[in-house]
Short mmCIF file of C-alpha atoms and ligand atoms in Angstrom, two decimals:
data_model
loop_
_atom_site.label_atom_id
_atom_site.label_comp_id
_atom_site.label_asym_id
_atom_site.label_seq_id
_atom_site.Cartn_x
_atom_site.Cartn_y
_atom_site.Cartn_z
CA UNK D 15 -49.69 -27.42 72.34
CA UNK D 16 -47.54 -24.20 73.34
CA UNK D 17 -48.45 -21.22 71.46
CA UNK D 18 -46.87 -17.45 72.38
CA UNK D 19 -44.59 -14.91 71.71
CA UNK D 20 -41.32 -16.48 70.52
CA UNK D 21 -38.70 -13.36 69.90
CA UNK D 22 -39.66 -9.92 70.50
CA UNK D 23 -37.61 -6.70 69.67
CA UNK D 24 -38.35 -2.88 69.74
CA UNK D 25 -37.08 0.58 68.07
CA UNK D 26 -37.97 4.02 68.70
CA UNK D 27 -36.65 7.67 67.57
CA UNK D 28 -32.96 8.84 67.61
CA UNK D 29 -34.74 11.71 69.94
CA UNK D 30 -35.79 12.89 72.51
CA UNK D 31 -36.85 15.36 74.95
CA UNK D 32 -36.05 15.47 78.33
CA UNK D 33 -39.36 15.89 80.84
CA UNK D 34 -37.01 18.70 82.32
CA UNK D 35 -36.37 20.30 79.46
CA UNK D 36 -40.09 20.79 79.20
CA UNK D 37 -40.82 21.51 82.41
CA UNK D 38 -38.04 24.49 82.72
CA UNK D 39 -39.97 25.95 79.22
CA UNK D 40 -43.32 25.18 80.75
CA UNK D 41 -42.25 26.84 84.40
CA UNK D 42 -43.57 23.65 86.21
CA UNK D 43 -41.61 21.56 88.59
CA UNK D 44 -39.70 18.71 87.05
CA UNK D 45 -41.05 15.94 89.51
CA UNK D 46 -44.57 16.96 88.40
CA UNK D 47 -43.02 14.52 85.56
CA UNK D 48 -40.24 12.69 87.12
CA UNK D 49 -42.45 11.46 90.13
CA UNK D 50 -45.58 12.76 89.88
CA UNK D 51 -46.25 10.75 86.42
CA UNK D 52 -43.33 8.86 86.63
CA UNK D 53 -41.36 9.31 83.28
CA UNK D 54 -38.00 11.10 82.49
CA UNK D 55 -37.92 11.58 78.41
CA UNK D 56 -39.99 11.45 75.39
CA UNK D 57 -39.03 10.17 72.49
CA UNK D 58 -40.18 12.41 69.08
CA UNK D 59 -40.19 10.85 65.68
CA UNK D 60 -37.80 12.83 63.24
CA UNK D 61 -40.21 14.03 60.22
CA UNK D 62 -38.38 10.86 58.12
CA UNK D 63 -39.86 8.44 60.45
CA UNK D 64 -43.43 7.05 60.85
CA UNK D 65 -45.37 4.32 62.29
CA UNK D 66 -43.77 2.17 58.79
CA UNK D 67 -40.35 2.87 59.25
CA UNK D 68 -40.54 2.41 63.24
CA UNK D 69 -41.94 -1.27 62.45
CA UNK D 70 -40.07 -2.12 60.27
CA UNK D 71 -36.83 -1.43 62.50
CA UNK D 72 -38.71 -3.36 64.92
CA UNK D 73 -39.19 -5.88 63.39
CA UNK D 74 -35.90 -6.45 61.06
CA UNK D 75 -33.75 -8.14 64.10
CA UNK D 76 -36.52 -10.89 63.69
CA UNK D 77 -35.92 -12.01 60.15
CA UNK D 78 -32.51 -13.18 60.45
CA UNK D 79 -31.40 -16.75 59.15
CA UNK D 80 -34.43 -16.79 56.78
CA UNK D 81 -37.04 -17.02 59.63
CA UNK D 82 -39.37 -14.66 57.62
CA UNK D 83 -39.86 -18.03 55.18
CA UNK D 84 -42.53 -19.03 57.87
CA UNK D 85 -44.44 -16.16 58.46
CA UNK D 86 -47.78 -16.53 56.77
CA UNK D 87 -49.31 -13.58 58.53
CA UNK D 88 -48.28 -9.85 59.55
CA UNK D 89 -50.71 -8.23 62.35
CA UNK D 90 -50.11 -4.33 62.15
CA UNK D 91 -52.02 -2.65 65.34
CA UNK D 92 -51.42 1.25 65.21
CA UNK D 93 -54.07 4.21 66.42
CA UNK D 94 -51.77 6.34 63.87
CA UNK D 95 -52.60 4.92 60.61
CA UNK D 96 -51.52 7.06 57.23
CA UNK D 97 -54.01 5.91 55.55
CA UNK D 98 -57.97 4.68 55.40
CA UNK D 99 -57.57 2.13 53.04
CA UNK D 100 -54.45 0.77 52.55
CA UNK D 101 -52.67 -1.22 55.40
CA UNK D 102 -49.00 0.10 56.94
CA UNK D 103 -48.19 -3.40 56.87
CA UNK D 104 -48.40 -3.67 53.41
CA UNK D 105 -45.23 -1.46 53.18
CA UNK D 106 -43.47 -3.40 55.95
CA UNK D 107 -44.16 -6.72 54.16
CA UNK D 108 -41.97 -5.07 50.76
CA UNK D 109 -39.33 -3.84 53.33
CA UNK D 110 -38.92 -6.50 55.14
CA UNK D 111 -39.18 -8.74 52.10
CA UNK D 112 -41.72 -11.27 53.28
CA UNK D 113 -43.25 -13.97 51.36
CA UNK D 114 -45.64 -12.93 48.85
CA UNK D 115 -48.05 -15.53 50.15
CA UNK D 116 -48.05 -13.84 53.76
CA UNK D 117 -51.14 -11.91 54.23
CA UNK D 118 -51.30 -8.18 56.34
CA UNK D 119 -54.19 -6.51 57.69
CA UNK D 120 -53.81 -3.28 60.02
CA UNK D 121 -56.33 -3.93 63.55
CA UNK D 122 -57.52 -0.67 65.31
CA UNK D 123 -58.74 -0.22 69.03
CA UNK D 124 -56.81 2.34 70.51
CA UNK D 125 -53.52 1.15 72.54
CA UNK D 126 -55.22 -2.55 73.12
CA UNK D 127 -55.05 -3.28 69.82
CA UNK D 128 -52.03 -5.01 69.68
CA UNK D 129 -52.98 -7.52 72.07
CA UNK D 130 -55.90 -8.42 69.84
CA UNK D 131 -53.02 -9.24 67.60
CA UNK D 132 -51.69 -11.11 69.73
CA UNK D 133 -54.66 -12.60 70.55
CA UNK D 134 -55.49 -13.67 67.14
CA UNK D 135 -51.94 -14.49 66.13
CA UNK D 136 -51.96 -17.39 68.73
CA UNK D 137 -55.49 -18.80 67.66
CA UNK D 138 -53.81 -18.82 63.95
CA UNK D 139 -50.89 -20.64 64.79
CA UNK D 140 -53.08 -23.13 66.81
CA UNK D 141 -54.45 -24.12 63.89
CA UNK D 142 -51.15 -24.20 61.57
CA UNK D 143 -48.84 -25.04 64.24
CA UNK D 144 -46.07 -24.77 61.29
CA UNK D 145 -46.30 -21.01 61.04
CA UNK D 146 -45.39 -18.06 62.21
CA UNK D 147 -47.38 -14.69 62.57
CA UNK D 148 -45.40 -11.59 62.75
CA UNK D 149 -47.22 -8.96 65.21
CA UNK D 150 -46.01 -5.48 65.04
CA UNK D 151 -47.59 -2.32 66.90
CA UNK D 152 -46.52 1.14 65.97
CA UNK D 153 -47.61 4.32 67.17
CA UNK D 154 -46.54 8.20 67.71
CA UNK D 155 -48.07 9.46 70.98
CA UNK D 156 -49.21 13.28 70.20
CA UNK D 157 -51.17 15.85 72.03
CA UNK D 158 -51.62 19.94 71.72
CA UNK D 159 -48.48 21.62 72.92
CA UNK D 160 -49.06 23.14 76.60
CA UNK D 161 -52.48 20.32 77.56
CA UNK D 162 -51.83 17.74 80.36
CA UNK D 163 -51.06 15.63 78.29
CA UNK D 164 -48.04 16.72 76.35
CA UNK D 165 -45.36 15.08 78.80
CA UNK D 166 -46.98 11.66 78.61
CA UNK D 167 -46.41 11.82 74.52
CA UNK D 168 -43.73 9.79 72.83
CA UNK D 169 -43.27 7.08 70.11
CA UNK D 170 -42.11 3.46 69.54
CA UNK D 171 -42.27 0.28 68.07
CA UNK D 172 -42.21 -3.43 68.65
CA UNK D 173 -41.99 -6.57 66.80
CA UNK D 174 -42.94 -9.90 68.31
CA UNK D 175 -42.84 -13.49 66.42
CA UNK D 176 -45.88 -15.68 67.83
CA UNK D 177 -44.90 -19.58 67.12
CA UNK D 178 -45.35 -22.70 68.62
CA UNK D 179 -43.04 -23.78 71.42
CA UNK D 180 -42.40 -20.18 71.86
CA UNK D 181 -38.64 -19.50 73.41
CA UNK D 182 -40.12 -16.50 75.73
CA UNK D 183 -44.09 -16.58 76.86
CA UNK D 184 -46.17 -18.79 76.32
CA UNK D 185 -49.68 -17.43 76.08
CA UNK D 186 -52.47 -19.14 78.08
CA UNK D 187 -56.15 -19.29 76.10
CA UNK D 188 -58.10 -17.54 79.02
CA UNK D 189 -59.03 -14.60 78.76
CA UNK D 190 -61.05 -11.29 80.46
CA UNK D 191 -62.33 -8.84 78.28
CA UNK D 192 -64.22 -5.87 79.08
CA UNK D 193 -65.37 -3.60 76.96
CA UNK D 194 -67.66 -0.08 77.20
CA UNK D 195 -68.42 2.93 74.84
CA UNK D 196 -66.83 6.13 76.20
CA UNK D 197 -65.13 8.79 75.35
CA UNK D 198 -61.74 8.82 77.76
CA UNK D 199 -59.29 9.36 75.00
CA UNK D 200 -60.00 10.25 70.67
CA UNK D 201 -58.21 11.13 68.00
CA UNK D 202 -61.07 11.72 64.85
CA UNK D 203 -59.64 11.15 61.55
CA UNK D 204 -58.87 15.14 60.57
CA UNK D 205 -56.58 16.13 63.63
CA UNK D 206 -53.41 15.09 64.09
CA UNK D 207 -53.35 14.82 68.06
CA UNK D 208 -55.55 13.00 70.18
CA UNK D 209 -58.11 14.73 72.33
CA UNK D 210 -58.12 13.46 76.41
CA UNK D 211 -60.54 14.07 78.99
CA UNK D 212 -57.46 13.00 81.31
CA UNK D 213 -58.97 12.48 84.53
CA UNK D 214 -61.52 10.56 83.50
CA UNK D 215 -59.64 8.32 81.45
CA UNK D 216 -57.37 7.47 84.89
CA UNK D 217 -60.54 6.45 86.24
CA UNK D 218 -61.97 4.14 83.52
CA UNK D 219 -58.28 2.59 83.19
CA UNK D 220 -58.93 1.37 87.14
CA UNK D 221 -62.49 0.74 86.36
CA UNK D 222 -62.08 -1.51 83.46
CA UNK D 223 -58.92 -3.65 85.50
CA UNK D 224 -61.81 -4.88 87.69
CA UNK D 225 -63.79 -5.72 85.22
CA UNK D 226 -61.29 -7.25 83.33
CA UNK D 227 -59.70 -9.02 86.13
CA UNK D 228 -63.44 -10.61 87.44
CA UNK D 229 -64.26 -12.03 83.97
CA UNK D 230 -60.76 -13.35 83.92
CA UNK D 231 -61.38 -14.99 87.27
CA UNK D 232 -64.32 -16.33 86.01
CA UNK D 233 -62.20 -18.51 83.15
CA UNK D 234 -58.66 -19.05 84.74
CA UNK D 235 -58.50 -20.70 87.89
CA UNK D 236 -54.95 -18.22 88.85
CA UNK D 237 -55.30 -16.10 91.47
CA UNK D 238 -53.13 -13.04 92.13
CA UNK D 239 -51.03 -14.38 94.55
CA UNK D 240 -50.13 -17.16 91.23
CA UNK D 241 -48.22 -13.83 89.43
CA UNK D 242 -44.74 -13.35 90.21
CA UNK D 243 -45.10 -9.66 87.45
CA UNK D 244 -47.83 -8.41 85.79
CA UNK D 245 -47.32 -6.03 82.54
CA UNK D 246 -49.78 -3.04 82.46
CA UNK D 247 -51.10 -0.87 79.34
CA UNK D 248 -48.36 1.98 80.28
CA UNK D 249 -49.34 5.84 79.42
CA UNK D 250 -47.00 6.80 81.73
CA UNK D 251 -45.34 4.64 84.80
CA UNK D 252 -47.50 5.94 87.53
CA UNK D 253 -50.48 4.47 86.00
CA UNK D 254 -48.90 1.38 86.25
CA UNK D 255 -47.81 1.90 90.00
CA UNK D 256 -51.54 3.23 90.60
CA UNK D 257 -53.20 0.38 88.45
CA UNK D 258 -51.13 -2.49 90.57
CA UNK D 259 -51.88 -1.15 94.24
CA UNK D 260 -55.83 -0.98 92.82
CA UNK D 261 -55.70 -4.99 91.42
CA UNK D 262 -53.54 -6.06 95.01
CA UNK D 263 -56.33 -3.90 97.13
CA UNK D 264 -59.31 -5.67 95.17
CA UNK D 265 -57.58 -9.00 96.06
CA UNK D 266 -56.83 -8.61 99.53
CA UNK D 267 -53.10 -9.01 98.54
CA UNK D 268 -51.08 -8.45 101.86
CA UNK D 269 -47.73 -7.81 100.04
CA UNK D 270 -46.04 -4.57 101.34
CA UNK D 271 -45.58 -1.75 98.93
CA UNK D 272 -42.07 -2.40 98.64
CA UNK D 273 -43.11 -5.72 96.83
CA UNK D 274 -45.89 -5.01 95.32
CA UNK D 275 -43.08 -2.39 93.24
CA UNK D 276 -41.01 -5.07 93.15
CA UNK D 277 -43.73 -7.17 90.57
CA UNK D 278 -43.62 -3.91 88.32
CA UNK D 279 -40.70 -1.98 88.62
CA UNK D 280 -38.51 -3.90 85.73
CA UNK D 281 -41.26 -3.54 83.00
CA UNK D 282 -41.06 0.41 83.60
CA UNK D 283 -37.22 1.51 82.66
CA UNK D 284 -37.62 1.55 78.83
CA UNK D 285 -41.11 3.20 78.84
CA UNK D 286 -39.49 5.81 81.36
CA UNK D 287 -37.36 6.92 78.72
CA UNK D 288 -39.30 6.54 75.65
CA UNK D 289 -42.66 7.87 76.80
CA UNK D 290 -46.48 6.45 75.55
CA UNK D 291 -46.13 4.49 72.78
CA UNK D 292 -49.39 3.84 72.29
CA UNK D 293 -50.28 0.33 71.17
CA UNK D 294 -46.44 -0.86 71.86
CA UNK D 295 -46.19 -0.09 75.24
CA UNK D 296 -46.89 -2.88 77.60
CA UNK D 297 -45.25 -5.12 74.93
CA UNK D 298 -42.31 -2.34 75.38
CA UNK D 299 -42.73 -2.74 78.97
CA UNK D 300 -42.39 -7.00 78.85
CA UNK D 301 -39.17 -6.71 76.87
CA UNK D 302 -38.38 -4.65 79.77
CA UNK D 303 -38.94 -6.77 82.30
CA UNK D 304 -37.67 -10.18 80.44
CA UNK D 305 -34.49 -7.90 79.94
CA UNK D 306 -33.21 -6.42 83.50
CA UNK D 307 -35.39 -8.66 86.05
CA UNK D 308 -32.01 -9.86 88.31
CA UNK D 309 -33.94 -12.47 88.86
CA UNK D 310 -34.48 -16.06 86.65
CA UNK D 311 -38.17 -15.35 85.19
CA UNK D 312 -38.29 -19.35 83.87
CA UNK D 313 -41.02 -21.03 85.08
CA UNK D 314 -43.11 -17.41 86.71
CA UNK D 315 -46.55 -16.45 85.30
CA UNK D 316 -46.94 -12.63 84.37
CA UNK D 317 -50.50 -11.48 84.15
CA UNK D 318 -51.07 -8.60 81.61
CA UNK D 319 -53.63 -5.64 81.55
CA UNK D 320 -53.75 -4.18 78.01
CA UNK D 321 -56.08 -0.77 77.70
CA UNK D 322 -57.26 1.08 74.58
CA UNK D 323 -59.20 4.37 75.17
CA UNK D 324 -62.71 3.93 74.21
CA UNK D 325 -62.47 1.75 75.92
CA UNK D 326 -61.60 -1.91 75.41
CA UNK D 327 -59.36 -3.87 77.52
CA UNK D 328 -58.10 -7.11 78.70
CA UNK D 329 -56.02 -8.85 81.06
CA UNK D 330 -54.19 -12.63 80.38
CA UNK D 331 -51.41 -14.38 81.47
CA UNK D 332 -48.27 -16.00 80.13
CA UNK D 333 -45.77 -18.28 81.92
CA UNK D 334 -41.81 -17.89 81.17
CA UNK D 335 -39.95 -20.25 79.25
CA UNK D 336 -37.06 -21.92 80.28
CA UNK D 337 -33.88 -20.47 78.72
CA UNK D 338 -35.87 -17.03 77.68
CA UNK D 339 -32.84 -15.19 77.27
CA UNK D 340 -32.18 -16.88 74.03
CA UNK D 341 -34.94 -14.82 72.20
CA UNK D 342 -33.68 -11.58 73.60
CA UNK D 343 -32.30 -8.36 71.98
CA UNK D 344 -30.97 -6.94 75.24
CA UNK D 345 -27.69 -5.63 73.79
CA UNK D 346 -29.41 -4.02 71.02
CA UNK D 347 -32.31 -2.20 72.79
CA UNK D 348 -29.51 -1.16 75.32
CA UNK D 349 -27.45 -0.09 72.42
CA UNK D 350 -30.41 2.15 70.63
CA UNK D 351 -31.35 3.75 74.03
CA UNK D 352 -27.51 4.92 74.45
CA UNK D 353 -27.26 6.31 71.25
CA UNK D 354 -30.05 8.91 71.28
CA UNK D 355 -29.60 12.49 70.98
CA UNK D 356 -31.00 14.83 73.37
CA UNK D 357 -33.53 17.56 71.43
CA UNK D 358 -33.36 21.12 73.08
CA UNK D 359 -37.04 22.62 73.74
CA UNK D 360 -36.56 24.43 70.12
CA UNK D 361 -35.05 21.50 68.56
CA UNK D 362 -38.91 19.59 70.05
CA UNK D 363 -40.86 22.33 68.66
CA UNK D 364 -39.55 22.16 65.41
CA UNK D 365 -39.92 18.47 65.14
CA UNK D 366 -43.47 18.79 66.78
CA UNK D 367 -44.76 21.88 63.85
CA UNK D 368 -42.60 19.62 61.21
CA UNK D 369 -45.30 20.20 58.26
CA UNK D 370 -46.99 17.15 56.81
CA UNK D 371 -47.55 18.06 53.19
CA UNK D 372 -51.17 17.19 51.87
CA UNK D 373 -50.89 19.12 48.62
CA UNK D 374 -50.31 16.14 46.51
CA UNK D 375 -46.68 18.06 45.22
CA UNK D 376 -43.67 16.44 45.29
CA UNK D 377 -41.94 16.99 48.78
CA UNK D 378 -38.53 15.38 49.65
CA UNK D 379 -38.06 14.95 53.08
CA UNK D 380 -34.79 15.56 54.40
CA UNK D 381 -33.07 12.22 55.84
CA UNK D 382 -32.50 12.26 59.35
CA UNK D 383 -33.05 9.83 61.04
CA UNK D 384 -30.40 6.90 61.85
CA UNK D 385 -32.64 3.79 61.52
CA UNK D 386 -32.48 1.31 58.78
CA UNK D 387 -35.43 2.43 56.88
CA UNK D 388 -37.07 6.12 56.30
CA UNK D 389 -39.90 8.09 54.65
CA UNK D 390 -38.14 9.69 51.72
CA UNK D 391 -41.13 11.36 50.01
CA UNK D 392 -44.51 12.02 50.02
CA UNK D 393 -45.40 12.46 45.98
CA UNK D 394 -48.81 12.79 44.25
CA UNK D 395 -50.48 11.66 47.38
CA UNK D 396 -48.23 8.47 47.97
CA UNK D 397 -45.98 7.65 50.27
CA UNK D 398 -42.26 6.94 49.42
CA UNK D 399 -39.81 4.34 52.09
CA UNK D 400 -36.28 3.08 51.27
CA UNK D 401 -34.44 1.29 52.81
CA UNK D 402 -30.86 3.29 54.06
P1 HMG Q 16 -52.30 16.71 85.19
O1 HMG Q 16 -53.75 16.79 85.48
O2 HMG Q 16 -51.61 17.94 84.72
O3 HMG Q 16 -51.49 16.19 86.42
O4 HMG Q 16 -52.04 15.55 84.15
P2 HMG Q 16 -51.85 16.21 87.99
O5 HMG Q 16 -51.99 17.60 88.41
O6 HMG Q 16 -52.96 15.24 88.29
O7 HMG Q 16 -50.47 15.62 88.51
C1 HMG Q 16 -50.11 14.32 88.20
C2 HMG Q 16 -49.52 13.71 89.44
O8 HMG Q 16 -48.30 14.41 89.74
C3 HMG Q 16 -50.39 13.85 90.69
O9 HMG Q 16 -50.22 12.66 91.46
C4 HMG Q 16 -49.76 15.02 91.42
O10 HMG Q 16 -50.00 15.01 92.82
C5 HMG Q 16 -48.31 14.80 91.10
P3 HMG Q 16 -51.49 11.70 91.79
O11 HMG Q 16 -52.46 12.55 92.51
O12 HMG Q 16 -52.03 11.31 90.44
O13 HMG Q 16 -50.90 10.58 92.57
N1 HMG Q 16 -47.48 16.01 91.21
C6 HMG Q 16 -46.26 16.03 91.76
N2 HMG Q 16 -45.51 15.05 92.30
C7 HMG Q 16 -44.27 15.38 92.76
N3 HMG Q 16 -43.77 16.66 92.73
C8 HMG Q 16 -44.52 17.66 92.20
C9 HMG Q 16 -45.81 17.36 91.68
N4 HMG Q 16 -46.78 18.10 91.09
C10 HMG Q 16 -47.80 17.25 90.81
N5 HMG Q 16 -44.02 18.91 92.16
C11 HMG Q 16 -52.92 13.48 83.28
C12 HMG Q 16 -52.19 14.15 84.42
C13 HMG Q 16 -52.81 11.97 83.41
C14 HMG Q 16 -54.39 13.89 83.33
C15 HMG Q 16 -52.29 13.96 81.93
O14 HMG Q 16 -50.95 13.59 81.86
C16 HMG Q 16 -53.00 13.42 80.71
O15 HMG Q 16 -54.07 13.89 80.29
N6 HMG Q 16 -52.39 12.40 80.04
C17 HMG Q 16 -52.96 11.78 78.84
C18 HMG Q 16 -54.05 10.78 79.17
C19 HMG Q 16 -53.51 9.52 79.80
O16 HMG Q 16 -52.36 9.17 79.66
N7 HMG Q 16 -54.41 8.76 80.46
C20 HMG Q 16 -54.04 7.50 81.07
C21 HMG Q 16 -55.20 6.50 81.10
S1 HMG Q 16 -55.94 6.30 79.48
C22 HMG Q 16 -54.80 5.30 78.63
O17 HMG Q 16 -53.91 4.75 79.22
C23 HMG Q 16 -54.98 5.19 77.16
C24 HMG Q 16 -53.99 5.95 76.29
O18 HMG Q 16 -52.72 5.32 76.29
C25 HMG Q 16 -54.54 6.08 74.87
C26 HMG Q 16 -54.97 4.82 74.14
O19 HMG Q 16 -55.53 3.90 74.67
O20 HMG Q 16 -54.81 4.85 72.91
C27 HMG Q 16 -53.78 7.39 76.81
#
């Protein structure tokens, strides 16, 4: 049986910053960003939107014709949870208006997270092939203002329906994990941006590709030369570029540079102009590639690296569906990317130092942004969404 990732859809802020923008305020030169990292814009959460509201926006283009009937699971990954206890999915279940019988649970491990979602999503379906499991990941990418690693912040969303007979990918059950205890990238529960030791996480990003990509060898019998794209874990696109030209060197691969871009290049445009989104991004990056590849995917295997900080990460592969395009959202990612408004470098700083009341007053929070749902009040400790 066929088991993968039937529909998939994304959503991230009405804002953003341009990497020039900061670079002018920061006195650097702008290709340090454009090329020398690879991304063009950030997007910044207004201070009515959080890792609930982005999901759910995600994830609403899903549920149409009644097809949240069959979802008897909702996976949330984030690394920017609001809460210790209680589950962000839990509040996109009620906005979404999901069965009462589907069950949520939030999965931490840095940005791979979501692919353990994934991961588990297919092995549930396997054994209900009837259902459907509704995998969202959700995450705000923050850092201290003037560090490294402010360009490479940035926020987003996806949404991605694992079935049987999926319409887009279907997932194959081999896997390589790799997995080692370090301290790359952390975010402890009392501060609100991560901390980075930035070099060194480059290094154990490359490091744990080859170790992922052995053990995978060791189940699958594809080679590299079997890929026609491969998705990466994308912090910021040069990773990606750097990460690729590592796996083809380890495997002898005697494609040019020109094509070894070519396997990549399409899952980097909508990261480019939303920035890290932490556990969303290589997802980010396939609807990227499913949705402006020229050429007919139907049929190709895509191998993916996913990479959490910590570090945990894994690479698998997937294999195009005939007629993909049918569980696309093309017009409406194309749509949301359009219509965002450009922050000036006050406009970002104001956003960035928005306070986050922890008080336990009443605090309405002015409504901003333009999504379908929004964080209308933090109250006595608790957390208040509506839908707009
Ligand atoms: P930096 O140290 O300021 O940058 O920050 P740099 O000086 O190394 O420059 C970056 C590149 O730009 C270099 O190219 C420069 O040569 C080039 P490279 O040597 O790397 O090929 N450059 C220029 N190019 C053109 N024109 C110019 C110019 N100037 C310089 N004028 C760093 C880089 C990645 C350290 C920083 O952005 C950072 O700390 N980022 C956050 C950490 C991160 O994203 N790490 C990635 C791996 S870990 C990961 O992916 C997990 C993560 O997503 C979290 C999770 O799992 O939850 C982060």
């Amino acid at each position: 049986m066929s088991v993968g990732i039937d529909e998939i859809s994304f959503y991230t802020s009405n804002y953003y910053l341009d990497l020039r923008t900061l670079a002018e305020a920061q006195q650097t030169d702008p290709d340090k960003y454009y090329v020398g990292i690879g991304q063009e814009k950030m997007g910044m959460a207004a201070p009515d939107e959080d890792v609930v509201t982005m999901a759910a926006n995600a994830a609403m283009p899903l549920l149409a014709d009644g097809a949240g009937e069959d979802i008897t699971t909702l996976l949330f990954a984030t690394e920017t949870g609001i809460d210790q206890s209680k589950a962000a999915g839990v509040y996109v279940h009620r906005l979404l208006g999901l069965p009462s019988n589907c069950r949520v649970v939030e999965l931490k491990q840095a940005c791979y997270s979501a692919t353990a979602a994934v991961q588990m999503a297919c092995a549930l379906v396997a054994r209900r092939p009837g259902s459907k499991v509704l995998v969202v990941a959700s995450d705000v990418a923050r850092y201290d203002l003037n560090t490294p690693g402010e360009a490479t912040q940035g926020c987003g969303a996806v949404a991605m329906m694992i079935s049987a007979d999926p319409r887009l990918v279907e997932i194959d059950p081999e896997v390589g994990s790799y997995t080692e205890d370090v301290m790359d990238f952390w975010r402890p529960n009392y501060r609100a941006t991560a901390l980075v030791d930035g070099k060194f996480s480059t290094k154990i990003y490359l490091k744990s590709l080859k170790k992922a990509w052995e053990n995978f060898r060791s189940a699958s019998s594809l080679m590299f030369s079997d890929f026609g794209h491969f998705c990466y874990h994308l912090p910021f696109g040069r990773m990606a570029q750097k990460a690729h030209q590592h796996l083809a060197r380890l495997n002898k691969c005697e494609l040019n540079s020109e094509q070894l871009e070519g396997q990549i290049q399409d899952t980097l445009l909508y990261n480019r102009a939303i920035g890290n989104s932490y556990t969303a991004s290589m997802y980010i990056g396939l609807a990227s590639l499913l949705e402006n590849c020229q050429q007919n995917l139907a049929g190709q295997r895509i191998g993916f690296f996913s990479y959490g900080s910590g570090c945990v990460a894994e690479f698998f592969s997937g294999r195009v569906m005939e007629g993909y395009e049918r569980g696309l959202h093309r017009e409406q990612h194309r749509q949301l990317l359009e219509a965002r408004q450009e922050l000036s470098y006050e406009e970002y700083l104001q956003l960035y130092r928005y306070p986050d009341p922890r008080d336990g007053e009443h605090h309405d929070i002015p409504s901003i942004t333009t999504g379908r749902f929004r964080l209308a009040a933090i109250s006595h400790h608790k957390r208040e969404y509506v839908v707009c």
